[in-house]
Amino acid sequence: MSTPLPASEIRALIRPYVGDVSSIERTARGFSSDVTALVDSEKGVFFIKAVRNRPGGRLDSITREMLINPFVRPLSPALRWYAEDEHWVALGLEAVDGRLSDFAPNSSDLPRAAELVGSLGELDLPEVARDWPETRWDRFARDEHEAELFKGDALLHTDVNPSNLLVGVRGMWAVDWAWPTRGAAFIDPAMFVVQLVAAGHSPESAESWASHSPSWTNADPRAVDAFAAAFVRMYRTFAARKPDASWLGAMAEAAQSWAVHRGVTVA
């Protein structure tokens, strides 16, 4: 989010899709993008995500988001157009009127959030995602056998958090499909559990909300235990690298609390 807003470049890039632009208002969301903004234009209001058109993780990420969008509606805002030139690649998404969800205990958002996480687990795996195996937690597993437990044929969002579940008058949307993958179906609900613990829930309460998802209730407990341990190791590593990022430490503590609840010892 440190990239200055290149308004003239963005206007030129998107003009064929939106017509004359009235305003470009930068937003706070979109850590996987160089620019995120609301664009008010001749053809309507759009939420745009843009990255520099150069090889690397951000370009790969926005390409995945473009490819997966047709398969994650109506749980997510629709992609309206895709624009590319030699400098930028941008997605123009349906602009939804929503706020960040509240994961705190007793929040009125929790039933809808739990329902949405459950609905994510019911999405079919499209052919385009078969070449996107989930591997991020493998190196934090105890061994190859445990890493194998994270594999599967479910379509995963992999970033379930309050910023990515938007609450609106008509419902809730899962946004920011920055790195969808194919893996074990329990992973998205498990990430929901850790986020709930970080928001103040007990591990028991967090797991009760996750139980609204069949992909959680049908999971192999051994796989969930292995993932809980890997999650702790991952965030301990991240927090050690960036000690000033307090949220990383908070996530490590939440994951540790969950692991202890499950009787998992993390070496």
PDB file of C-alpha atoms in Angstrom:
ATOM      1  CA  MET A   1       0.000   0.000   0.000  1.00  0.00           C
ATOM      2  CA  SER A   2       3.028   2.319  -0.171  1.00  0.00           C
ATOM      3  CA  THR A   3       2.804   2.857  -3.936  1.00  0.00           C
ATOM      4  CA  PRO A   4       1.736   6.441  -4.751  1.00  0.00           C
ATOM      5  CA  LEU A   5      -1.576   6.627  -6.577  1.00  0.00           C
ATOM      6  CA  PRO A   6      -0.675   7.032 -10.288  1.00  0.00           C
ATOM      7  CA  ALA A   7      -4.025   8.602 -11.178  1.00  0.00           C
ATOM      8  CA  SER A   8      -3.190   9.578 -14.748  1.00  0.00           C
ATOM      9  CA  GLU A   9      -1.829   6.122 -15.579  1.00  0.00           C
ATOM     10  CA  ILE A  10      -4.804   4.362 -13.997  1.00  0.00           C
ATOM     11  CA  ARG A  11      -7.296   6.624 -15.782  1.00  0.00           C
ATOM     12  CA  ALA A  12      -5.707   5.868 -19.151  1.00  0.00           C
ATOM     13  CA  LEU A  13      -5.661   2.131 -18.431  1.00  0.00           C
ATOM     14  CA  ILE A  14      -9.299   1.810 -17.406  1.00  0.00           C
ATOM     15  CA  ARG A  15     -10.937   4.403 -19.684  1.00  0.00           C
ATOM     16  CA  PRO A  16     -11.943   1.812 -22.353  1.00  0.00           C
ATOM     17  CA  TYR A  17     -13.935  -0.061 -19.684  1.00  0.00           C
ATOM     18  CA  VAL A  18     -15.394   2.730 -17.541  1.00  0.00           C
ATOM     19  CA  GLY A  19     -15.546   5.783 -19.793  1.00  0.00           C
ATOM     20  CA  ASP A  20     -14.872   9.186 -18.248  1.00  0.00           C
ATOM     21  CA  VAL A  21     -13.669   8.984 -14.651  1.00  0.00           C
ATOM     22  CA  SER A  22     -15.198  11.345 -12.074  1.00  0.00           C
ATOM     23  CA  SER A  23     -13.011  10.309  -9.136  1.00  0.00           C
ATOM     24  CA  ILE A  24     -10.511   7.744  -7.926  1.00  0.00           C
ATOM     25  CA  GLU A  25     -10.595   7.246  -4.163  1.00  0.00           C
ATOM     26  CA  ARG A  26      -7.849   5.123  -2.655  1.00  0.00           C
ATOM     27  CA  THR A  27      -8.976   2.459  -0.160  1.00  0.00           C
ATOM     28  CA  ALA A  28      -7.233   0.928   2.822  1.00  0.00           C
ATOM     29  CA  ARG A  29      -7.790  -2.684   1.736  1.00  0.00           C
ATOM     30  CA  GLY A  30      -5.666  -4.766  -0.581  1.00  0.00           C
ATOM     31  CA  PHE A  31      -2.283  -5.682   0.864  1.00  0.00           C
ATOM     32  CA  SER A  32      -1.537  -7.965  -2.085  1.00  0.00           C
ATOM     33  CA  SER A  33      -1.984  -5.114  -4.591  1.00  0.00           C
ATOM     34  CA  ASP A  34      -0.030  -1.991  -5.429  1.00  0.00           C
ATOM     35  CA  VAL A  35      -3.230   0.054  -5.734  1.00  0.00           C
ATOM     36  CA  THR A  36      -6.786  -0.482  -4.538  1.00  0.00           C
ATOM     37  CA  ALA A  37      -9.387   2.199  -5.112  1.00  0.00           C
ATOM     38  CA  LEU A  38     -13.028   3.017  -5.715  1.00  0.00           C
ATOM     39  CA  VAL A  39     -13.574   4.502  -9.155  1.00  0.00           C
ATOM     40  CA  ASP A  40     -16.655   6.588  -9.910  1.00  0.00           C
ATOM     41  CA  SER A  41     -17.102   6.738 -13.648  1.00  0.00           C
ATOM     42  CA  GLU A  42     -19.401   7.230 -16.595  1.00  0.00           C
ATOM     43  CA  LYS A  43     -20.305   3.510 -16.502  1.00  0.00           C
ATOM     44  CA  GLY A  44     -20.721   3.222 -12.740  1.00  0.00           C
ATOM     45  CA  VAL A  45     -18.723   2.655  -9.585  1.00  0.00           C
ATOM     46  CA  PHE A  46     -16.047  -0.049  -9.525  1.00  0.00           C
ATOM     47  CA  PHE A  47     -13.595  -1.387  -6.988  1.00  0.00           C
ATOM     48  CA  ILE A  48     -10.231  -1.753  -8.690  1.00  0.00           C
ATOM     49  CA  LYS A  49      -7.132  -3.697  -7.783  1.00  0.00           C
ATOM     50  CA  ALA A  50      -3.982  -2.954  -9.752  1.00  0.00           C
ATOM     51  CA  VAL A  51      -0.411  -4.208  -9.723  1.00  0.00           C
ATOM     52  CA  ARG A  52       2.690  -3.334 -11.663  1.00  0.00           C
ATOM     53  CA  ASN A  53       2.959  -5.440 -14.809  1.00  0.00           C
ATOM     54  CA  ARG A  54       6.186  -7.200 -14.003  1.00  0.00           C
ATOM     55  CA  PRO A  55       6.900 -10.823 -13.126  1.00  0.00           C
ATOM     56  CA  GLY A  56       6.473 -11.774  -9.498  1.00  0.00           C
ATOM     57  CA  GLY A  57       4.078 -12.704  -6.757  1.00  0.00           C
ATOM     58  CA  ARG A  58       1.713  -9.764  -7.094  1.00  0.00           C
ATOM     59  CA  LEU A  59       1.177 -10.290 -10.805  1.00  0.00           C
ATOM     60  CA  ASP A  60       0.660 -14.013 -10.205  1.00  0.00           C
ATOM     61  CA  SER A  61      -1.807 -13.200  -7.448  1.00  0.00           C
ATOM     62  CA  ILE A  62      -3.985 -10.819  -9.454  1.00  0.00           C
ATOM     63  CA  THR A  63      -3.981 -13.312 -12.325  1.00  0.00           C
ATOM     64  CA  ARG A  64      -5.320 -16.013 -10.006  1.00  0.00           C
ATOM     65  CA  GLU A  65      -7.988 -13.664  -8.705  1.00  0.00           C
ATOM     66  CA  MET A  66      -9.088 -12.920 -12.262  1.00  0.00           C
ATOM     67  CA  LEU A  67      -9.241 -16.619 -13.182  1.00  0.00           C
ATOM     68  CA  ILE A  68     -11.102 -17.756 -10.063  1.00  0.00           C
ATOM     69  CA  ASN A  69     -13.752 -15.041  -9.990  1.00  0.00           C
ATOM     70  CA  PRO A  70     -16.332 -16.738 -12.245  1.00  0.00           C
ATOM     71  CA  PHE A  71     -16.327 -19.737  -9.917  1.00  0.00           C
ATOM     72  CA  VAL A  72     -16.800 -17.932  -6.584  1.00  0.00           C
ATOM     73  CA  ARG A  73     -19.942 -15.954  -7.375  1.00  0.00           C
ATOM     74  CA  PRO A  74     -22.377 -15.146  -5.786  1.00  0.00           C
ATOM     75  CA  LEU A  75     -20.299 -15.404  -2.593  1.00  0.00           C
ATOM     76  CA  SER A  76     -17.971 -12.721  -3.917  1.00  0.00           C
ATOM     77  CA  PRO A  77     -18.280  -9.516  -5.952  1.00  0.00           C
ATOM     78  CA  ALA A  78     -18.253 -10.124  -9.689  1.00  0.00           C
ATOM     79  CA  LEU A  79     -15.342  -9.208 -11.931  1.00  0.00           C
ATOM     80  CA  ARG A  80     -16.627  -6.702 -14.500  1.00  0.00           C
ATOM     81  CA  TRP A  81     -13.483  -6.159 -16.561  1.00  0.00           C
ATOM     82  CA  TYR A  82      -9.757  -6.809 -16.795  1.00  0.00           C
ATOM     83  CA  ALA A  83      -7.282  -4.231 -18.113  1.00  0.00           C
ATOM     84  CA  GLU A  84      -3.616  -4.535 -18.969  1.00  0.00           C
ATOM     85  CA  ASP A  85      -0.901  -2.403 -20.538  1.00  0.00           C
ATOM     86  CA  GLU A  86       2.871  -2.496 -20.399  1.00  0.00           C
ATOM     87  CA  HIS A  87       2.920  -0.840 -16.963  1.00  0.00           C
ATOM     88  CA  TRP A  88      -0.187  -2.042 -15.096  1.00  0.00           C
ATOM     89  CA  VAL A  89      -2.667  -4.898 -14.736  1.00  0.00           C
ATOM     90  CA  ALA A  90      -6.022  -4.073 -13.138  1.00  0.00           C
ATOM     91  CA  LEU A  91      -9.224  -5.820 -12.132  1.00  0.00           C
ATOM     92  CA  GLY A  92     -12.515  -3.931 -12.122  1.00  0.00           C
ATOM     93  CA  LEU A  93     -14.821  -5.560  -9.589  1.00  0.00           C
ATOM     94  CA  GLU A  94     -18.415  -4.903  -8.634  1.00  0.00           C
ATOM     95  CA  ALA A  95     -18.359  -2.284  -5.872  1.00  0.00           C
ATOM     96  CA  VAL A  96     -20.306  -3.614  -2.891  1.00  0.00           C
ATOM     97  CA  ASP A  97     -21.488  -1.363  -0.081  1.00  0.00           C
ATOM     98  CA  GLY A  98     -20.137  -3.112   2.973  1.00  0.00           C
ATOM     99  CA  ARG A  99     -18.057  -2.849   6.121  1.00  0.00           C
ATOM    100  CA  LEU A 100     -15.480  -5.105   7.693  1.00  0.00           C
ATOM    101  CA  SER A 101     -17.013  -7.900   9.715  1.00  0.00           C
ATOM    102  CA  ASP A 102     -16.746  -8.056  13.491  1.00  0.00           C
ATOM    103  CA  PHE A 103     -15.449 -11.349  14.878  1.00  0.00           C
ATOM    104  CA  ALA A 104     -15.693 -10.344  18.554  1.00  0.00           C
ATOM    105  CA  PRO A 105     -17.677 -12.534  20.971  1.00  0.00           C
ATOM    106  CA  ASN A 106     -21.400 -11.724  20.863  1.00  0.00           C
ATOM    107  CA  SER A 107     -21.052  -9.921  17.529  1.00  0.00           C
ATOM    108  CA  SER A 108     -24.181 -10.064  15.412  1.00  0.00           C
ATOM    109  CA  ASP A 109     -21.942 -10.782  12.406  1.00  0.00           C
ATOM    110  CA  LEU A 110     -20.913 -14.229  13.646  1.00  0.00           C
ATOM    111  CA  PRO A 111     -23.844 -16.290  12.322  1.00  0.00           C
ATOM    112  CA  ARG A 112     -23.448 -14.875   8.820  1.00  0.00           C
ATOM    113  CA  ALA A 113     -19.669 -15.227   8.953  1.00  0.00           C
ATOM    114  CA  ALA A 114     -19.945 -18.866   9.994  1.00  0.00           C
ATOM    115  CA  GLU A 115     -22.501 -19.480   7.252  1.00  0.00           C
ATOM    116  CA  LEU A 116     -20.265 -17.856   4.645  1.00  0.00           C
ATOM    117  CA  VAL A 117     -17.233 -19.899   5.700  1.00  0.00           C
ATOM    118  CA  GLY A 118     -19.403 -22.986   5.389  1.00  0.00           C
ATOM    119  CA  SER A 119     -20.526 -21.903   1.926  1.00  0.00           C
ATOM    120  CA  LEU A 120     -16.919 -21.443   0.839  1.00  0.00           C
ATOM    121  CA  GLY A 121     -16.390 -25.094   1.627  1.00  0.00           C
ATOM    122  CA  GLU A 122     -19.206 -26.069  -0.725  1.00  0.00           C
ATOM    123  CA  LEU A 123     -17.683 -24.428  -3.793  1.00  0.00           C
ATOM    124  CA  ASP A 124     -16.616 -26.823  -6.520  1.00  0.00           C
ATOM    125  CA  LEU A 125     -12.969 -26.981  -7.462  1.00  0.00           C
ATOM    126  CA  PRO A 126     -12.693 -25.581 -11.003  1.00  0.00           C
ATOM    127  CA  GLU A 127     -10.229 -27.091 -13.432  1.00  0.00           C
ATOM    128  CA  VAL A 128      -8.175 -23.892 -13.430  1.00  0.00           C
ATOM    129  CA  ALA A 129      -7.355 -24.384  -9.734  1.00  0.00           C
ATOM    130  CA  ARG A 130      -6.093 -27.956 -10.030  1.00  0.00           C
ATOM    131  CA  ASP A 131      -2.588 -26.669 -10.672  1.00  0.00           C
ATOM    132  CA  TRP A 132      -2.635 -24.500  -7.519  1.00  0.00           C
ATOM    133  CA  PRO A 133      -1.758 -26.966  -4.727  1.00  0.00           C
ATOM    134  CA  GLU A 134      -1.595 -25.531  -1.221  1.00  0.00           C
ATOM    135  CA  THR A 135       2.002 -25.719   0.053  1.00  0.00           C
ATOM    136  CA  ARG A 136       2.447 -22.715   2.380  1.00  0.00           C
ATOM    137  CA  TRP A 137       2.203 -24.730   5.581  1.00  0.00           C
ATOM    138  CA  ASP A 138       4.280 -27.681   4.385  1.00  0.00           C
ATOM    139  CA  ARG A 139       7.596 -26.386   5.669  1.00  0.00           C
ATOM    140  CA  PHE A 140       6.059 -25.774   9.082  1.00  0.00           C
ATOM    141  CA  ALA A 141       4.757 -29.326   9.397  1.00  0.00           C
ATOM    142  CA  ARG A 142       6.683 -31.759  11.564  1.00  0.00           C
ATOM    143  CA  ASP A 143       7.412 -34.039   8.638  1.00  0.00           C
ATOM    144  CA  GLU A 144       6.277 -34.987   5.143  1.00  0.00           C
ATOM    145  CA  HIS A 145       3.541 -37.225   6.526  1.00  0.00           C
ATOM    146  CA  GLU A 146       1.938 -34.310   8.351  1.00  0.00           C
ATOM    147  CA  ALA A 147       2.308 -32.048   5.318  1.00  0.00           C
ATOM    148  CA  GLU A 148       0.424 -34.651   3.306  1.00  0.00           C
ATOM    149  CA  LEU A 149      -2.566 -34.123   5.605  1.00  0.00           C
ATOM    150  CA  PHE A 150      -2.935 -30.569   4.268  1.00  0.00           C
ATOM    151  CA  LYS A 151      -3.506 -31.758   0.704  1.00  0.00           C
ATOM    152  CA  GLY A 152      -6.905 -32.210  -0.873  1.00  0.00           C
ATOM    153  CA  ASP A 153      -9.239 -31.204  -3.671  1.00  0.00           C
ATOM    154  CA  ALA A 154     -11.146 -28.358  -2.027  1.00  0.00           C
ATOM    155  CA  LEU A 155     -11.054 -24.814  -3.354  1.00  0.00           C
ATOM    156  CA  LEU A 156      -9.562 -22.661  -0.593  1.00  0.00           C
ATOM    157  CA  HIS A 157      -9.709 -18.915  -0.019  1.00  0.00           C
ATOM    158  CA  THR A 158      -6.780 -19.147   2.464  1.00  0.00           C
ATOM    159  CA  ASP A 159      -7.194 -15.668   3.966  1.00  0.00           C
ATOM    160  CA  VAL A 160     -10.354 -15.800   6.067  1.00  0.00           C
ATOM    161  CA  ASN A 161     -10.245 -12.735   8.315  1.00  0.00           C
ATOM    162  CA  PRO A 162     -12.557  -9.829   9.267  1.00  0.00           C
ATOM    163  CA  SER A 163     -11.201  -7.617   6.480  1.00  0.00           C
ATOM    164  CA  ASN A 164     -12.088 -10.170   3.830  1.00  0.00           C
ATOM    165  CA  LEU A 165     -15.656 -10.886   4.944  1.00  0.00           C
ATOM    166  CA  LEU A 166     -17.614  -7.742   4.109  1.00  0.00           C
ATOM    167  CA  VAL A 167     -20.999  -7.106   5.717  1.00  0.00           C
ATOM    168  CA  GLY A 168     -23.685  -5.329   3.724  1.00  0.00           C
ATOM    169  CA  VAL A 169     -27.413  -4.762   3.895  1.00  0.00           C
ATOM    170  CA  ARG A 170     -28.080  -7.698   1.565  1.00  0.00           C
ATOM    171  CA  GLY A 171     -25.611 -10.155   3.005  1.00  0.00           C
ATOM    172  CA  MET A 172     -21.926 -10.910   3.372  1.00  0.00           C
ATOM    173  CA  TRP A 173     -19.238 -11.346   0.733  1.00  0.00           C
ATOM    174  CA  ALA A 174     -15.865 -13.074   0.692  1.00  0.00           C
ATOM    175  CA  VAL A 175     -13.439 -10.681  -0.978  1.00  0.00           C
ATOM    176  CA  ASP A 176      -9.742 -10.574  -1.841  1.00  0.00           C
ATOM    177  CA  TRP A 177      -9.186 -13.939  -3.506  1.00  0.00           C
ATOM    178  CA  ALA A 178      -5.517 -13.037  -3.718  1.00  0.00           C
ATOM    179  CA  TRP A 179      -4.163 -16.571  -3.487  1.00  0.00           C
ATOM    180  CA  PRO A 180      -6.769 -19.313  -3.904  1.00  0.00           C
ATOM    181  CA  THR A 181      -5.410 -22.841  -3.759  1.00  0.00           C
ATOM    182  CA  ARG A 182      -6.386 -26.509  -3.817  1.00  0.00           C
ATOM    183  CA  GLY A 183      -6.039 -28.260  -0.485  1.00  0.00           C
ATOM    184  CA  ALA A 184      -7.697 -29.919   2.495  1.00  0.00           C
ATOM    185  CA  ALA A 185     -11.231 -28.638   2.997  1.00  0.00           C
ATOM    186  CA  PHE A 186     -10.783 -27.947   6.720  1.00  0.00           C
ATOM    187  CA  ILE A 187      -8.117 -25.257   6.194  1.00  0.00           C
ATOM    188  CA  ASP A 188     -10.445 -22.276   5.672  1.00  0.00           C
ATOM    189  CA  PRO A 189     -12.571 -23.116   8.760  1.00  0.00           C
ATOM    190  CA  ALA A 190      -9.358 -23.661  10.736  1.00  0.00           C
ATOM    191  CA  MET A 191      -8.155 -20.190   9.773  1.00  0.00           C
ATOM    192  CA  PHE A 192     -11.555 -18.873  10.887  1.00  0.00           C
ATOM    193  CA  VAL A 193     -10.997 -20.538  14.279  1.00  0.00           C
ATOM    194  CA  VAL A 194      -7.648 -18.805  14.821  1.00  0.00           C
ATOM    195  CA  GLN A 195      -9.095 -15.445  13.786  1.00  0.00           C
ATOM    196  CA  LEU A 196     -11.943 -15.891  16.267  1.00  0.00           C
ATOM    197  CA  VAL A 197      -9.522 -16.732  19.080  1.00  0.00           C
ATOM    198  CA  ALA A 198      -7.484 -13.646  18.175  1.00  0.00           C
ATOM    199  CA  ALA A 199     -10.719 -11.623  18.400  1.00  0.00           C
ATOM    200  CA  GLY A 200     -11.345 -12.767  21.977  1.00  0.00           C
ATOM    201  CA  HIS A 201     -13.142 -16.097  21.722  1.00  0.00           C
ATOM    202  CA  SER A 202     -12.159 -19.125  23.726  1.00  0.00           C
ATOM    203  CA  PRO A 203     -10.934 -21.978  21.533  1.00  0.00           C
ATOM    204  CA  GLU A 204     -14.103 -23.892  22.452  1.00  0.00           C
ATOM    205  CA  SER A 205     -16.291 -21.027  21.253  1.00  0.00           C
ATOM    206  CA  ALA A 206     -14.244 -20.592  18.078  1.00  0.00           C
ATOM    207  CA  GLU A 207     -14.544 -24.262  17.178  1.00  0.00           C
ATOM    208  CA  SER A 208     -18.284 -24.183  17.825  1.00  0.00           C
ATOM    209  CA  TRP A 209     -18.644 -21.493  15.151  1.00  0.00           C
ATOM    210  CA  ALA A 210     -16.462 -23.479  12.765  1.00  0.00           C
ATOM    211  CA  SER A 211     -18.730 -26.472  13.309  1.00  0.00           C
ATOM    212  CA  HIS A 212     -21.322 -24.761  11.094  1.00  0.00           C
ATOM    213  CA  SER A 213     -19.092 -25.886   8.220  1.00  0.00           C
ATOM    214  CA  PRO A 214     -19.344 -29.539   7.089  1.00  0.00           C
ATOM    215  CA  SER A 215     -15.733 -29.380   5.922  1.00  0.00           C
ATOM    216  CA  TRP A 216     -14.795 -28.791   9.573  1.00  0.00           C
ATOM    217  CA  THR A 217     -17.025 -31.384  11.160  1.00  0.00           C
ATOM    218  CA  ASN A 218     -15.911 -34.017   8.635  1.00  0.00           C
ATOM    219  CA  ALA A 219     -12.189 -33.289   9.044  1.00  0.00           C
ATOM    220  CA  ASP A 220      -9.700 -35.849  10.323  1.00  0.00           C
ATOM    221  CA  PRO A 221      -8.769 -34.633  13.854  1.00  0.00           C
ATOM    222  CA  ARG A 222      -5.159 -35.678  13.239  1.00  0.00           C
ATOM    223  CA  ALA A 223      -4.995 -33.372  10.229  1.00  0.00           C
ATOM    224  CA  VAL A 224      -6.469 -30.468  12.197  1.00  0.00           C
ATOM    225  CA  ASP A 225      -3.983 -31.060  15.030  1.00  0.00           C
ATOM    226  CA  ALA A 226      -1.068 -31.086  12.588  1.00  0.00           C
ATOM    227  CA  PHE A 227      -2.331 -27.890  10.995  1.00  0.00           C
ATOM    228  CA  ALA A 228      -2.732 -26.198  14.381  1.00  0.00           C
ATOM    229  CA  ALA A 229       0.906 -26.938  15.169  1.00  0.00           C
ATOM    230  CA  ALA A 230       2.062 -25.772  11.746  1.00  0.00           C
ATOM    231  CA  PHE A 231       0.064 -22.571  12.150  1.00  0.00           C
ATOM    232  CA  VAL A 232       1.826 -21.829  15.444  1.00  0.00           C
ATOM    233  CA  ARG A 233       5.247 -22.427  13.902  1.00  0.00           C
ATOM    234  CA  MET A 234       4.413 -20.249  10.911  1.00  0.00           C
ATOM    235  CA  TYR A 235       3.336 -17.235  12.938  1.00  0.00           C
ATOM    236  CA  ARG A 236       6.133 -17.622  15.464  1.00  0.00           C
ATOM    237  CA  THR A 237       8.531 -17.428  12.523  1.00  0.00           C
ATOM    238  CA  PHE A 238       6.795 -14.408  11.009  1.00  0.00           C
ATOM    239  CA  ALA A 239       6.602 -12.600  14.360  1.00  0.00           C
ATOM    240  CA  ALA A 240      10.308 -13.189  15.004  1.00  0.00           C
ATOM    241  CA  ARG A 241      11.152 -11.678  11.624  1.00  0.00           C
ATOM    242  CA  LYS A 242       8.966  -8.609  12.208  1.00  0.00           C
ATOM    243  CA  PRO A 243       8.872  -7.944  15.961  1.00  0.00           C
ATOM    244  CA  ASP A 244       7.283  -4.527  15.420  1.00  0.00           C
ATOM    245  CA  ALA A 245       4.245  -6.064  13.709  1.00  0.00           C
ATOM    246  CA  SER A 246       2.186  -6.713  16.836  1.00  0.00           C
ATOM    247  CA  TRP A 247      -0.596  -8.455  14.906  1.00  0.00           C
ATOM    248  CA  LEU A 248       1.782 -11.268  13.967  1.00  0.00           C
ATOM    249  CA  GLY A 249       2.556 -11.881  17.624  1.00  0.00           C
ATOM    250  CA  ALA A 250      -1.157 -11.805  18.420  1.00  0.00           C
ATOM    251  CA  MET A 251      -1.835 -14.418  15.762  1.00  0.00           C
ATOM    252  CA  ALA A 252       0.956 -16.619  17.118  1.00  0.00           C
ATOM    253  CA  GLU A 253      -0.562 -16.377  20.614  1.00  0.00           C
ATOM    254  CA  ALA A 254      -4.047 -17.176  19.313  1.00  0.00           C
ATOM    255  CA  ALA A 255      -2.744 -20.187  17.407  1.00  0.00           C
ATOM    256  CA  GLN A 256      -0.857 -21.370  20.495  1.00  0.00           C
ATOM    257  CA  SER A 257      -4.011 -21.078  22.616  1.00  0.00           C
ATOM    258  CA  TRP A 258      -5.917 -23.139  20.072  1.00  0.00           C
ATOM    259  CA  ALA A 259      -3.174 -25.774  19.901  1.00  0.00           C
ATOM    260  CA  VAL A 260      -3.129 -26.103  23.691  1.00  0.00           C
ATOM    261  CA  HIS A 261      -6.907 -26.553  23.684  1.00  0.00           C
ATOM    262  CA  ARG A 262      -6.505 -29.415  21.210  1.00  0.00           C
ATOM    263  CA  GLY A 263      -3.772 -31.000  23.320  1.00  0.00           C
ATOM    264  CA  VAL A 264      -1.131 -30.347  20.688  1.00  0.00           C
ATOM    265  CA  THR A 265       2.449 -29.835  21.790  1.00  0.00           C
ATOM    266  CA  VAL A 266       4.393 -27.546  19.468  1.00  0.00           C
ATOM    267  CA  ALA A 267       8.127 -28.050  19.431  1.00  0.00           C
TER     268      ALA A 267
END
